[in-house]
Short mmCIF file of C-alpha atoms in Angstrom, two decimals:
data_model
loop_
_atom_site.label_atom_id
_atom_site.label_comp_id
_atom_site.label_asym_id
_atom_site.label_seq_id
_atom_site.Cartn_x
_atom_site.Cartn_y
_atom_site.Cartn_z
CA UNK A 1 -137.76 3.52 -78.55
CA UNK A 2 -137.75 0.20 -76.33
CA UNK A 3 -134.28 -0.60 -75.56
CA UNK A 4 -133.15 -4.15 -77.10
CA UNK A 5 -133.26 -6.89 -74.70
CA UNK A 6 -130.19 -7.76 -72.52
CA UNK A 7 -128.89 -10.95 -71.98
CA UNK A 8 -126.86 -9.89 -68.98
CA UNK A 9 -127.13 -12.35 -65.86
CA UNK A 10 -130.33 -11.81 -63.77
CA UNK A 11 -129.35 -9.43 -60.72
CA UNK A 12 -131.41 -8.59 -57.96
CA UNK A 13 -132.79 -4.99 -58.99
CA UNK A 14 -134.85 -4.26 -55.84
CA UNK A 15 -132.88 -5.68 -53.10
CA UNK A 16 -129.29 -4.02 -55.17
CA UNK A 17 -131.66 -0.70 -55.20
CA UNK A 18 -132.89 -0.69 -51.39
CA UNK A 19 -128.91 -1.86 -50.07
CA UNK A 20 -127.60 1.61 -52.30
CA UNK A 21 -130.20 4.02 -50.79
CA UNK A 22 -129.51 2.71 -47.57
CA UNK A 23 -125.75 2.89 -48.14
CA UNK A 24 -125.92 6.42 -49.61
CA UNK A 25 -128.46 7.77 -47.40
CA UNK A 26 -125.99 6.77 -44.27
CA UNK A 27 -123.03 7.66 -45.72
CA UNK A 28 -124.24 11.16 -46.78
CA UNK A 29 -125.52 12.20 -43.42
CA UNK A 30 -122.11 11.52 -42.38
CA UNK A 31 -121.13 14.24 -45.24
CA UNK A 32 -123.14 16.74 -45.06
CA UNK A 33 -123.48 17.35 -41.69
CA UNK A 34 -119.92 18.75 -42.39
CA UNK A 35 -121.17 20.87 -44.59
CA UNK A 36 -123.76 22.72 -42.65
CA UNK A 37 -121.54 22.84 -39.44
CA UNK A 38 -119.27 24.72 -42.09
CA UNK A 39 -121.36 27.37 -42.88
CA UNK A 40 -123.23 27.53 -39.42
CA UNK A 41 -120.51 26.99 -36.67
CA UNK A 42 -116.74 26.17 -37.91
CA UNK A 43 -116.08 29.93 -38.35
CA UNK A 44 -116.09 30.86 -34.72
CA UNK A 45 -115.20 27.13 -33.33
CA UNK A 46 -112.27 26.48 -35.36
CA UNK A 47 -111.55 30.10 -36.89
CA UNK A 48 -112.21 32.69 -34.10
CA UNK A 49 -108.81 34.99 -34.48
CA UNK A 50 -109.48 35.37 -38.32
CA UNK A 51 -111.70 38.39 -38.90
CA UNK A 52 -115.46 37.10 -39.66
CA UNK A 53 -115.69 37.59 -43.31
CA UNK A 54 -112.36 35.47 -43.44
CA UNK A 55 -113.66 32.76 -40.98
CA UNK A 56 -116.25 32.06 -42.64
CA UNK A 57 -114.05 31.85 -46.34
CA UNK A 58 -111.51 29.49 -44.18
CA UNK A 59 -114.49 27.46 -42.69
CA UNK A 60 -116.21 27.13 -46.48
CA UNK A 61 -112.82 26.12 -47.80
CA UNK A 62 -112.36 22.77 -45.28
CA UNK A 63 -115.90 21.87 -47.11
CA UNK A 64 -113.90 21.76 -50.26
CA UNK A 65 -110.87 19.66 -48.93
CA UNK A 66 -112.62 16.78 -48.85
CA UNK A 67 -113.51 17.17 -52.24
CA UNK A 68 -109.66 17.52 -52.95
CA UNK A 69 -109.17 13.99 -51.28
CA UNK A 70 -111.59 12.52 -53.73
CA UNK A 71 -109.45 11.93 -56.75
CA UNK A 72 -106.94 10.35 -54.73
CA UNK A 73 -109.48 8.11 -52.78
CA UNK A 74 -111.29 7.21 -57.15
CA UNK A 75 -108.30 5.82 -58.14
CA UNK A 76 -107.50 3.81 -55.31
CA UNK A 77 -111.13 2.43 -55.04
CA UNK A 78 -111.80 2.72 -58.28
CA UNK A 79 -108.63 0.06 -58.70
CA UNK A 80 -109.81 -2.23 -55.45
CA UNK A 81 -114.15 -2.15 -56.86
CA UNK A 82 -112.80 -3.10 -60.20
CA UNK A 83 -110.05 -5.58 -59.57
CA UNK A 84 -111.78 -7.09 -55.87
CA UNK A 85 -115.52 -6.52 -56.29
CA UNK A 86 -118.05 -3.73 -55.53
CA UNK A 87 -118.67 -5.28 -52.09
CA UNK A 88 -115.64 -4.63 -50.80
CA UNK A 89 -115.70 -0.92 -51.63
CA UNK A 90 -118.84 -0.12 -50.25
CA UNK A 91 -118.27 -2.02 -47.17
CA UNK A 92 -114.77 0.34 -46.24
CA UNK A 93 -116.21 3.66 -47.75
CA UNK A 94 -118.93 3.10 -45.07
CA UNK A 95 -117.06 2.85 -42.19
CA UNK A 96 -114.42 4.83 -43.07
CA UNK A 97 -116.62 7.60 -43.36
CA UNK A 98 -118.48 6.85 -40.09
CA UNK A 99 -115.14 7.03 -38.07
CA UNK A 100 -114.10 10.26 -39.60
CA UNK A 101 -117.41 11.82 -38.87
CA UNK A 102 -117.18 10.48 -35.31
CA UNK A 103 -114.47 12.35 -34.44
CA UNK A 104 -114.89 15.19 -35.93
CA UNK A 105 -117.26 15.85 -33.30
CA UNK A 106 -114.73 14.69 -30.82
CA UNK A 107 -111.63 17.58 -31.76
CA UNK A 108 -110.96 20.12 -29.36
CA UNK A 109 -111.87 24.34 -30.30
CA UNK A 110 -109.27 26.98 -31.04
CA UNK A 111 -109.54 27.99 -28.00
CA UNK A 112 -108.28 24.91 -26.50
CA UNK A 113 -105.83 23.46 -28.86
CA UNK A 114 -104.87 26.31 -30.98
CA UNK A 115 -103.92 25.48 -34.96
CA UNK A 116 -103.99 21.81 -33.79
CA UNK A 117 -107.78 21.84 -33.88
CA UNK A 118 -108.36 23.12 -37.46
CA UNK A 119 -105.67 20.95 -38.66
CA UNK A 120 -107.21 17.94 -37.26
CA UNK A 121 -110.46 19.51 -38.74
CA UNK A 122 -108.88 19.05 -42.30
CA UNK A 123 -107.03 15.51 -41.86
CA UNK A 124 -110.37 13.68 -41.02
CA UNK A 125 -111.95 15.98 -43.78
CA UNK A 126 -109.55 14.24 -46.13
CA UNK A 127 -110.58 10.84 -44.72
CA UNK A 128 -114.14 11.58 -45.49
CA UNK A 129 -112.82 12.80 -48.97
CA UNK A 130 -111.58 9.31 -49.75
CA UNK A 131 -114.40 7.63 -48.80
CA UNK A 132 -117.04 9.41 -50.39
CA UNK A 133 -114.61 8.90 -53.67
CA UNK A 134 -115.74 5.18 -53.79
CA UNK A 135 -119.17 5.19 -51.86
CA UNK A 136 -121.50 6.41 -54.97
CA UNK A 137 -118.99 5.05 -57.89
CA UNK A 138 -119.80 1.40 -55.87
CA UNK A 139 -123.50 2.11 -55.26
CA UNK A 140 -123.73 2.86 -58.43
CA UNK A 141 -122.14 0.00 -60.31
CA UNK A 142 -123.66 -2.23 -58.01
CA UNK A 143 -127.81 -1.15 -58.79
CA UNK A 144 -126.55 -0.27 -62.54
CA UNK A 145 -125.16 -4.01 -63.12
CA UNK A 146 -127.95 -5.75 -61.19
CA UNK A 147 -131.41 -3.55 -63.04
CA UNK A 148 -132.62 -4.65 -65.97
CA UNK A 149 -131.84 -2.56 -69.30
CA UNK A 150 -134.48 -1.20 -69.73
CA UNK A 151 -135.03 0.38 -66.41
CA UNK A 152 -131.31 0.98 -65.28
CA UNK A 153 -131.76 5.19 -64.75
CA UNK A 154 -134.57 3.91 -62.12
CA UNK A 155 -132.86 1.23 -60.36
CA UNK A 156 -129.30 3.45 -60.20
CA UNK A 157 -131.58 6.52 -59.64
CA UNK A 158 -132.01 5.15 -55.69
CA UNK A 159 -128.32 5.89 -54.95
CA UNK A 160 -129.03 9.52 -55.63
CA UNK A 161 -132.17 10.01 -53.56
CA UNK A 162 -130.51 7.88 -50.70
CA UNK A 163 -128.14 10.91 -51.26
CA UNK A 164 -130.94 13.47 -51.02
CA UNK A 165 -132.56 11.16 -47.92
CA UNK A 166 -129.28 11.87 -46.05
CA UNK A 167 -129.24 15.46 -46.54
CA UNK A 168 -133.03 15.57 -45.20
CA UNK A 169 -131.31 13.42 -41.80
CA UNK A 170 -128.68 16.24 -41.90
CA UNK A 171 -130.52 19.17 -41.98
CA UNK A 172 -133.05 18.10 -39.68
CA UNK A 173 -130.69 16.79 -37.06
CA UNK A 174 -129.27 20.53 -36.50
CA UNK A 175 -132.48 21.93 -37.11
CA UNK A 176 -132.89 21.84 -32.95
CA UNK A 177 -129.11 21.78 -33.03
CA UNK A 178 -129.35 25.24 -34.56
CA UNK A 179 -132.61 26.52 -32.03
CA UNK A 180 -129.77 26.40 -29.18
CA UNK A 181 -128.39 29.80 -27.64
CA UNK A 182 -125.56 30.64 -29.08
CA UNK A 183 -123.38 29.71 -26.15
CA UNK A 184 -124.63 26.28 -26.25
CA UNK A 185 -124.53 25.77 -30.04
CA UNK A 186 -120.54 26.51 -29.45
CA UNK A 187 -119.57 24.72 -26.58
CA UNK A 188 -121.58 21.17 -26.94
CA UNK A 189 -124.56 21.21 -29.44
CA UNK A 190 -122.71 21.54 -32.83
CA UNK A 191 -121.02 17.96 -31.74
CA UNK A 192 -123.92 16.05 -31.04
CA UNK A 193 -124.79 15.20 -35.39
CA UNK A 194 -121.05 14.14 -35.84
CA UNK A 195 -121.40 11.43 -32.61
CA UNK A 196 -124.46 10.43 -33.96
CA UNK A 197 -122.69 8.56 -36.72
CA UNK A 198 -121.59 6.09 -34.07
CA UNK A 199 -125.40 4.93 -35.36
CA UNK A 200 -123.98 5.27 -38.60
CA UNK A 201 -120.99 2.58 -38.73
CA UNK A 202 -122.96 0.23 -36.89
CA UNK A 203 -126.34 0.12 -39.06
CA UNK A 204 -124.48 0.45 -42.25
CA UNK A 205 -121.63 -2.35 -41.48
CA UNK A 206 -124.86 -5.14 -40.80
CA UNK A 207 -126.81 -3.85 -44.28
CA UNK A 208 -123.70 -3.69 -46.39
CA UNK A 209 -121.64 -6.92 -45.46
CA UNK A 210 -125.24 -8.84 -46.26
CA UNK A 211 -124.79 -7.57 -49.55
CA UNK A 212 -123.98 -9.86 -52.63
CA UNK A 213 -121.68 -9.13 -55.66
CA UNK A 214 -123.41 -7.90 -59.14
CA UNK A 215 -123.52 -11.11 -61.17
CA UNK A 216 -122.24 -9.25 -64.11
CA UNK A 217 -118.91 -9.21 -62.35
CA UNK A 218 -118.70 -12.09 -61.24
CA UNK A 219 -119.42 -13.37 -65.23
CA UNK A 220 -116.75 -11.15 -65.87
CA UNK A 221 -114.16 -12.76 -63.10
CA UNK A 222 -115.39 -16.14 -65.01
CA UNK A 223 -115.16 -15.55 -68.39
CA UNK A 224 -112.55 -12.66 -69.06
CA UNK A 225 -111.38 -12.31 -66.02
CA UNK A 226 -109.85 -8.65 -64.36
CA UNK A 227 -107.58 -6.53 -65.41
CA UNK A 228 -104.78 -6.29 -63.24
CA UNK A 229 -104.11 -2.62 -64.04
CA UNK A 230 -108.16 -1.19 -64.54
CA UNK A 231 -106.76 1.68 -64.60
CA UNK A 232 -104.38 1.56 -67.18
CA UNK A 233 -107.33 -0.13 -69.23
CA UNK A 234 -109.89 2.51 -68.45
CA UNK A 235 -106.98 5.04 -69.86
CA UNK A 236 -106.42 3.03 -73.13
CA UNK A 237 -109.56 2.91 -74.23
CA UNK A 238 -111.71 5.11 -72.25
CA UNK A 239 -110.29 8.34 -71.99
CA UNK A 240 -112.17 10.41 -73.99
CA UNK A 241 -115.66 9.57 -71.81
CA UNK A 242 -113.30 10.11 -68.27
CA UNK A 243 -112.92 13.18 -69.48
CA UNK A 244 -116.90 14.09 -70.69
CA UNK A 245 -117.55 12.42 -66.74
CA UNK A 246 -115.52 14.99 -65.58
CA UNK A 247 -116.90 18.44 -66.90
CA UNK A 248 -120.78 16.93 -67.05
CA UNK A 249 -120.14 16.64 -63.10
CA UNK A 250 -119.32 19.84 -62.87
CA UNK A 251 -123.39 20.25 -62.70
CA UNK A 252 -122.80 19.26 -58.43
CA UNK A 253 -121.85 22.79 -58.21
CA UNK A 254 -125.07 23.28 -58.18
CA UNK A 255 -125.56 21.56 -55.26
CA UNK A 256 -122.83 22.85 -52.89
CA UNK A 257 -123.29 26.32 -53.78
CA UNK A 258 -126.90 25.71 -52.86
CA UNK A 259 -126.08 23.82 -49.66
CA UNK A 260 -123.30 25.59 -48.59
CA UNK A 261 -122.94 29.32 -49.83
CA UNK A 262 -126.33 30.06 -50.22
CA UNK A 263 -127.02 28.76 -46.15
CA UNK A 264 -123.95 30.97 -45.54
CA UNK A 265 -124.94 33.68 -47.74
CA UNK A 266 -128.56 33.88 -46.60
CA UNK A 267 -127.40 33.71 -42.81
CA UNK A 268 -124.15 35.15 -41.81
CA UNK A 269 -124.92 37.78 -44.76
CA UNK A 270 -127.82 38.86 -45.16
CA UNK A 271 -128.75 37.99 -41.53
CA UNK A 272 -131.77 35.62 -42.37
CA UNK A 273 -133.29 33.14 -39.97
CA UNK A 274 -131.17 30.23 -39.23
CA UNK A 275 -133.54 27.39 -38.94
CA UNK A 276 -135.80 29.31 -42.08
CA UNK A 277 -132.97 28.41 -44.12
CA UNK A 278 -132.23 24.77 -43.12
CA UNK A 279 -136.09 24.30 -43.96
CA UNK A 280 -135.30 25.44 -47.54
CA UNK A 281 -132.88 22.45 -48.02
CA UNK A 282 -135.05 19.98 -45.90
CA UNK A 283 -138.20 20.79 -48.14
CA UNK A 284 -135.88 20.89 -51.41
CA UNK A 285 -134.83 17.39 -50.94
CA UNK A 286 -137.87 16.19 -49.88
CA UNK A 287 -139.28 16.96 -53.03
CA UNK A 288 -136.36 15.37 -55.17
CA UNK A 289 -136.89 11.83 -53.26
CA UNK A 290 -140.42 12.04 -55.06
CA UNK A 291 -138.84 14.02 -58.78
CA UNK A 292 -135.31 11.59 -59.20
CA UNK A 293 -136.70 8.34 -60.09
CA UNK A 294 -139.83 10.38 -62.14
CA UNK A 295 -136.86 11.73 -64.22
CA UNK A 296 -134.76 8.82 -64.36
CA UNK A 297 -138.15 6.90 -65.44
CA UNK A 298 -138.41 9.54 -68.28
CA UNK A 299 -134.87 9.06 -69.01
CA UNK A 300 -135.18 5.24 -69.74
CA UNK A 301 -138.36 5.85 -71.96
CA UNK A 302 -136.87 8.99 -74.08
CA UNK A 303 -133.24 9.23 -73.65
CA UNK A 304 -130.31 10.27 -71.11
CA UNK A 305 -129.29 13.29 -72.91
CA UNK A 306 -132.59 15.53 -73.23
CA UNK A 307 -133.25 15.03 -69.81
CA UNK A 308 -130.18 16.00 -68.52
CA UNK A 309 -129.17 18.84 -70.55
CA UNK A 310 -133.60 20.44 -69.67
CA UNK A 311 -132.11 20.04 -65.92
CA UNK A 312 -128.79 21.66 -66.74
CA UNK A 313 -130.51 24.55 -68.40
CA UNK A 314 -133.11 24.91 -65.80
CA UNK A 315 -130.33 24.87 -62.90
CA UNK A 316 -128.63 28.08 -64.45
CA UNK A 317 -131.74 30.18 -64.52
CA UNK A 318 -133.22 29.44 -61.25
CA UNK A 319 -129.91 30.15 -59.38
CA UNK A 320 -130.60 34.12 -60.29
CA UNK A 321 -134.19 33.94 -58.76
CA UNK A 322 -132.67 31.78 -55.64
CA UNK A 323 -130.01 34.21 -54.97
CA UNK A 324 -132.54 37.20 -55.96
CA UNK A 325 -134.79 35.84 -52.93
CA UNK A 326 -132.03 35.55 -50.34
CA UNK A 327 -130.67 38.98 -51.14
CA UNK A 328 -134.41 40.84 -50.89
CA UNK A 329 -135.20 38.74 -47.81
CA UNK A 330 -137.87 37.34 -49.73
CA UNK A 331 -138.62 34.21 -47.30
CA UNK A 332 -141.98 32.86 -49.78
CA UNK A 333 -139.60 33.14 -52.88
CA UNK A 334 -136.75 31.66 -51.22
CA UNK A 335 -139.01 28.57 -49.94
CA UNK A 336 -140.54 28.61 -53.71
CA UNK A 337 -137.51 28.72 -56.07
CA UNK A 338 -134.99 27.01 -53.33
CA UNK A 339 -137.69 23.81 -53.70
CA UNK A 340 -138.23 23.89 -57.84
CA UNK A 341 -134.72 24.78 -58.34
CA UNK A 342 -132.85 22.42 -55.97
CA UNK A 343 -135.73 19.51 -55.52
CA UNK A 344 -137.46 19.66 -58.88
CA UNK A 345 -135.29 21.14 -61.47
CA UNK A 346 -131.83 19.64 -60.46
CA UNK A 347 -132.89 16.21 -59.99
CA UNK A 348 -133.33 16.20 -64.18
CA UNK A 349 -129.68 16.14 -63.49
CA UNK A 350 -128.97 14.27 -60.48
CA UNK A 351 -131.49 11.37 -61.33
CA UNK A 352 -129.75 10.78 -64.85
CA UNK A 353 -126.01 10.55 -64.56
CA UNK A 354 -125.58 7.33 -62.20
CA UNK A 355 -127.37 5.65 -65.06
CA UNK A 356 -125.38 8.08 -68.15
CA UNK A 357 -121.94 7.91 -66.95
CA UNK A 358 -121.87 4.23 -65.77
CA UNK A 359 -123.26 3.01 -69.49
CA UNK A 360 -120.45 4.74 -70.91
CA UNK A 361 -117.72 2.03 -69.62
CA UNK A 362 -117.26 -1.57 -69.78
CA UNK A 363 -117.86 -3.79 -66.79
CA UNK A 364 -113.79 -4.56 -66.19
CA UNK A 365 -113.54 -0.52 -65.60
CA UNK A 366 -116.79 1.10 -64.82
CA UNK A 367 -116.19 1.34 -61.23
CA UNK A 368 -112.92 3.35 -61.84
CA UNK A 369 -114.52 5.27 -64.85
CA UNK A 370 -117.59 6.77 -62.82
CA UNK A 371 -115.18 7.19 -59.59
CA UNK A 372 -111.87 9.26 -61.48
CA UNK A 373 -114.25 11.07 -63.35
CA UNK A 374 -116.96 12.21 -60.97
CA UNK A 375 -114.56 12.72 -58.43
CA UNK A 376 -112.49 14.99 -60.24
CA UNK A 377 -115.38 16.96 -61.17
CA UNK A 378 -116.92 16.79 -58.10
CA UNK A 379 -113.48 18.06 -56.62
CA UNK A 380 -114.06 20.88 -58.65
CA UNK A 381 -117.79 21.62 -57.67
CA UNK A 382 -116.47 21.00 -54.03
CA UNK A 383 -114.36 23.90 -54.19
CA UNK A 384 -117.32 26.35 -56.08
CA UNK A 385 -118.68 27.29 -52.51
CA UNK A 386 -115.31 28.71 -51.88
CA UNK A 387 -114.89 30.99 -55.08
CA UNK A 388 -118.29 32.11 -54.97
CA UNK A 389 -117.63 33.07 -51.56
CA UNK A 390 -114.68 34.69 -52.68
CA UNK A 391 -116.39 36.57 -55.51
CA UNK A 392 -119.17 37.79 -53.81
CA UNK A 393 -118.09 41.26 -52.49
CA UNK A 394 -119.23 42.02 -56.04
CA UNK A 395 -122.89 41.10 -55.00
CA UNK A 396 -124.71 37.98 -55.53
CA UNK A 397 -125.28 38.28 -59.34
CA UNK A 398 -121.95 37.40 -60.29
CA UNK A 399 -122.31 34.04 -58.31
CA UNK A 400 -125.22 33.39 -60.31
CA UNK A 401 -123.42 34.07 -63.28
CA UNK A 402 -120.21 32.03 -62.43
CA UNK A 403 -122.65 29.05 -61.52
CA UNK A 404 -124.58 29.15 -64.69
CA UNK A 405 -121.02 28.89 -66.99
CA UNK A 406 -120.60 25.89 -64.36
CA UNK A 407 -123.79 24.59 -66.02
CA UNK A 408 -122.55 25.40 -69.47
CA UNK A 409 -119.81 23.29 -68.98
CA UNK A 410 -122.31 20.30 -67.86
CA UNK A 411 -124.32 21.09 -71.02
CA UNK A 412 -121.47 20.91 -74.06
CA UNK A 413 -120.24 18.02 -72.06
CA UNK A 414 -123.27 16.14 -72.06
CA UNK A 415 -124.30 16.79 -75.27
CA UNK A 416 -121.36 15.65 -77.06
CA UNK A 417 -121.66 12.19 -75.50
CA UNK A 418 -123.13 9.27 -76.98
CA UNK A 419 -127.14 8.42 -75.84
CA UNK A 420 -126.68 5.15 -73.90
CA UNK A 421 -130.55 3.92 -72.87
CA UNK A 422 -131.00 2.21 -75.76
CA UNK A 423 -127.92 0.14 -75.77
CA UNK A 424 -127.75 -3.66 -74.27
CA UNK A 425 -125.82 -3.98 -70.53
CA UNK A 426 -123.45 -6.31 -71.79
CA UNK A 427 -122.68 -4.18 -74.73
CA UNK A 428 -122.28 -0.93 -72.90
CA UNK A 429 -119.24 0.63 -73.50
CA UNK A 430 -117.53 -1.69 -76.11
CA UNK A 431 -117.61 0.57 -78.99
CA UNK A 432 -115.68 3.23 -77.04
CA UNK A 433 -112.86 0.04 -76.36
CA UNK A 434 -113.17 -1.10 -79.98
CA UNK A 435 -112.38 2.02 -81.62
CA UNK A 436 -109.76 2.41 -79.23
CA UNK A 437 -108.16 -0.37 -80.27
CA UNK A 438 -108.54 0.27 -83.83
CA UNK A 439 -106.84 3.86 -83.77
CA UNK A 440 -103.93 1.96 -81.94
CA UNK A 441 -104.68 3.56 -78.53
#
């Protein structure tokens, strides 16, 4: 089915598209460099009197604070994207996040500061928490509002694999990180990805402050105007689809249990090569720049919803086989069902929902709709490393089976939602406010 035509103001698909991978691909170095110095080094830098088994939980579990701080950081930039402009968001999640990352790599050890230095560790982990809370809610808006309707999963689907792009810089920026003795890996090397981000602020203040506003905010600054409460708006009339946003994004557990517990599983575990394992996650992504906008295509010609939920289904099957691999020591498996699963498979999932949950709101609250209710979700998924970690003294097949009720959350979730490709830009969203306002909500 060809999608009716829009008559939403002409936007700047390409340019919108390019500024968003950039954006994301920046920012998410930034955040996932945290991540792998988590489950590679924070246990014995930041953690060394805990026993290792409980280092390693404690150095998992800052991962997951910053996911805590993202709520908190959607509904504050969720308020300022929808009431100020998307430009404005995306300009302070950037350098925000770029600062935090600096100096990260700037904190002093255990050993030299004592319980200072892992509390430090978790206060700029919130501030990369907030920041990340507005960074793909804005991208997304931003390529969503500018694409034409009948190609919006394609256009938004560049925020995601500027996501991925950034976890390739990540990994392969402590891939020699990770070659260094073990002496030198504590002491200096660990610190040299989170200075690197000086790069960071400085590349991604000049690309984003060049940017220019979606024109189907500014029609809506002209015409309706903004609320001065989005929130309270978003709340009236959206609540129902905040709340579908929030268990469909449950599906990022897949994700950080693949980028964090697995990496921790496979090496402080089950003793597997280091730099084998941070080749998993380089090849994985490598292949998702090339499968996200091939789904997100497919999703604009057939529909959001059977996309997702094939992706969603695929995600909890593979995860046994992934896990499977890593405990047998299976390198060839590991390399062959880390790359389907993670590069191929998820991005069914990952490619869609920029598009999905952003078409489910109005223009006067998307930004706050996609930010409160990935973020809280996300917060969730954040936090999945952690448990599975926790669980695990049961053996990996119980991780595996706590990730795939993770994706039968996503599933019910997504399913119940209304399909959205079809539907006009400037119409997206209004039924969900107009029976809202005939119930009396």
């Amino acid at each position: 089915m060809t999608p009716p035509a829009s008559t939403h103001p002409v936007g700047k698909p390409r340019q919108a598209a390019i500024a968003a991978w950039i954006g994301s691909a920046l920012e998410y170095y930034d955040f996932f460099i945290y991540g792998t110095a988590a489950a590679l080094v924070f246990n014995k830098v930041f953690f060394p009197a805990s026993d290792p088994a409980t280092g390693t939980l404690l150095a998992v579990a800052t991962f997951g604070v910053g996911y805590a701080a993202r709520p908190v950081g959607a509904f504050l930039l969720g308020h300022i994207g929808d009431r100020y402009g998307r430009k404005k968001v995306l300009v302070f999640t950037l350098l925000l996040m770029g600062v935090a990352t600096f100096l990260v790599g700037c904190l002093p050890t255990y050993n030299q500061a004592g319980v200072l230095a892992p509390v430090l560790l978790v206060v700029l982990r919130l501030l990369q928490g907030l920041s990340a809370a507005g960074e793909q809610a804005g991208a997304n808006s931003m390529t969503l509002e500018h694409a034409p309707a009948h190609r919006r999963a394609y256009y938004t689907s560049f925020t995601l694999s500027g996501t991925q792009a950034g976890q390739i810089l990540a990994t392969a920026v402590f891939l020699p990180v990770a070659a260094l003795p073990e002496q030198a890996l504590l002491s200096w090397g660990w610190r040299i990805p989170f200075w690197a981000s000086f790069i960071v602020v400085v590349a991604g203040y000049v690309i984003r402050r060049k940017l220019d506003e979606t024109p189907v905010f500014e029609r809506q600054v002209a015409t309706e105007g903004v609320a001065r409460l989005p929130v309270a708006v978003l709340f009236r009339d959206h609540w129902r689809d905040v709340l579908r946003v929030v268990f469909a994004s449950i599906i990022a557990s897949v994700s950080t249990i693949f980028s964090v517990y697995a990496l921790s599983y496979a090496v402080n575990t089950v003793h597997l090569d280091r730099s084998a394992m941070l080749w998993v996650g380089v090849l994985a992504n490598v292949a998702a720049l090339i499968a996200l906008p091939l789904c997100a295509t497919i999703s604009d010609r057939i529909g959001r919803k059977p996309v997702f939920i094939a992706g969603s289904v695929g995600c909890a099957a593979l995860m046994f086989a992934y896990l499977g691999a890593i405990s047998a020591g299976n390198y060839p498996m590991i390399f062959l069902v880390g790359i389907l699963m993670f590069g191929v498979v998820y991005s069914a999932t990952n490619g869609i929902w920029p598009a999905f949950y952003g078409e489910m709101f109005t223009t006067e609250v998307r930004l706050s709709g996609m930010a409160i209710g990935t973020q809280i979700g996300f917060a969730i998924a954040g936090f999945a490393p952690t448990i599975a970690a926790a669980i695990d003294g049961s053996g990996w097949t119980i991780v595996a089976v706590f990730t795939a009720a993770l994706c039968a959350v996503n599933i019910v979730a997504v399913a119940s939602g209304r399909e959205t490709y079809h539907v006009p830009t400037e119409e997206l969203g209004l039924r969900t406010a107009k029976q809202a306002v005939k119930a009396g909500t």
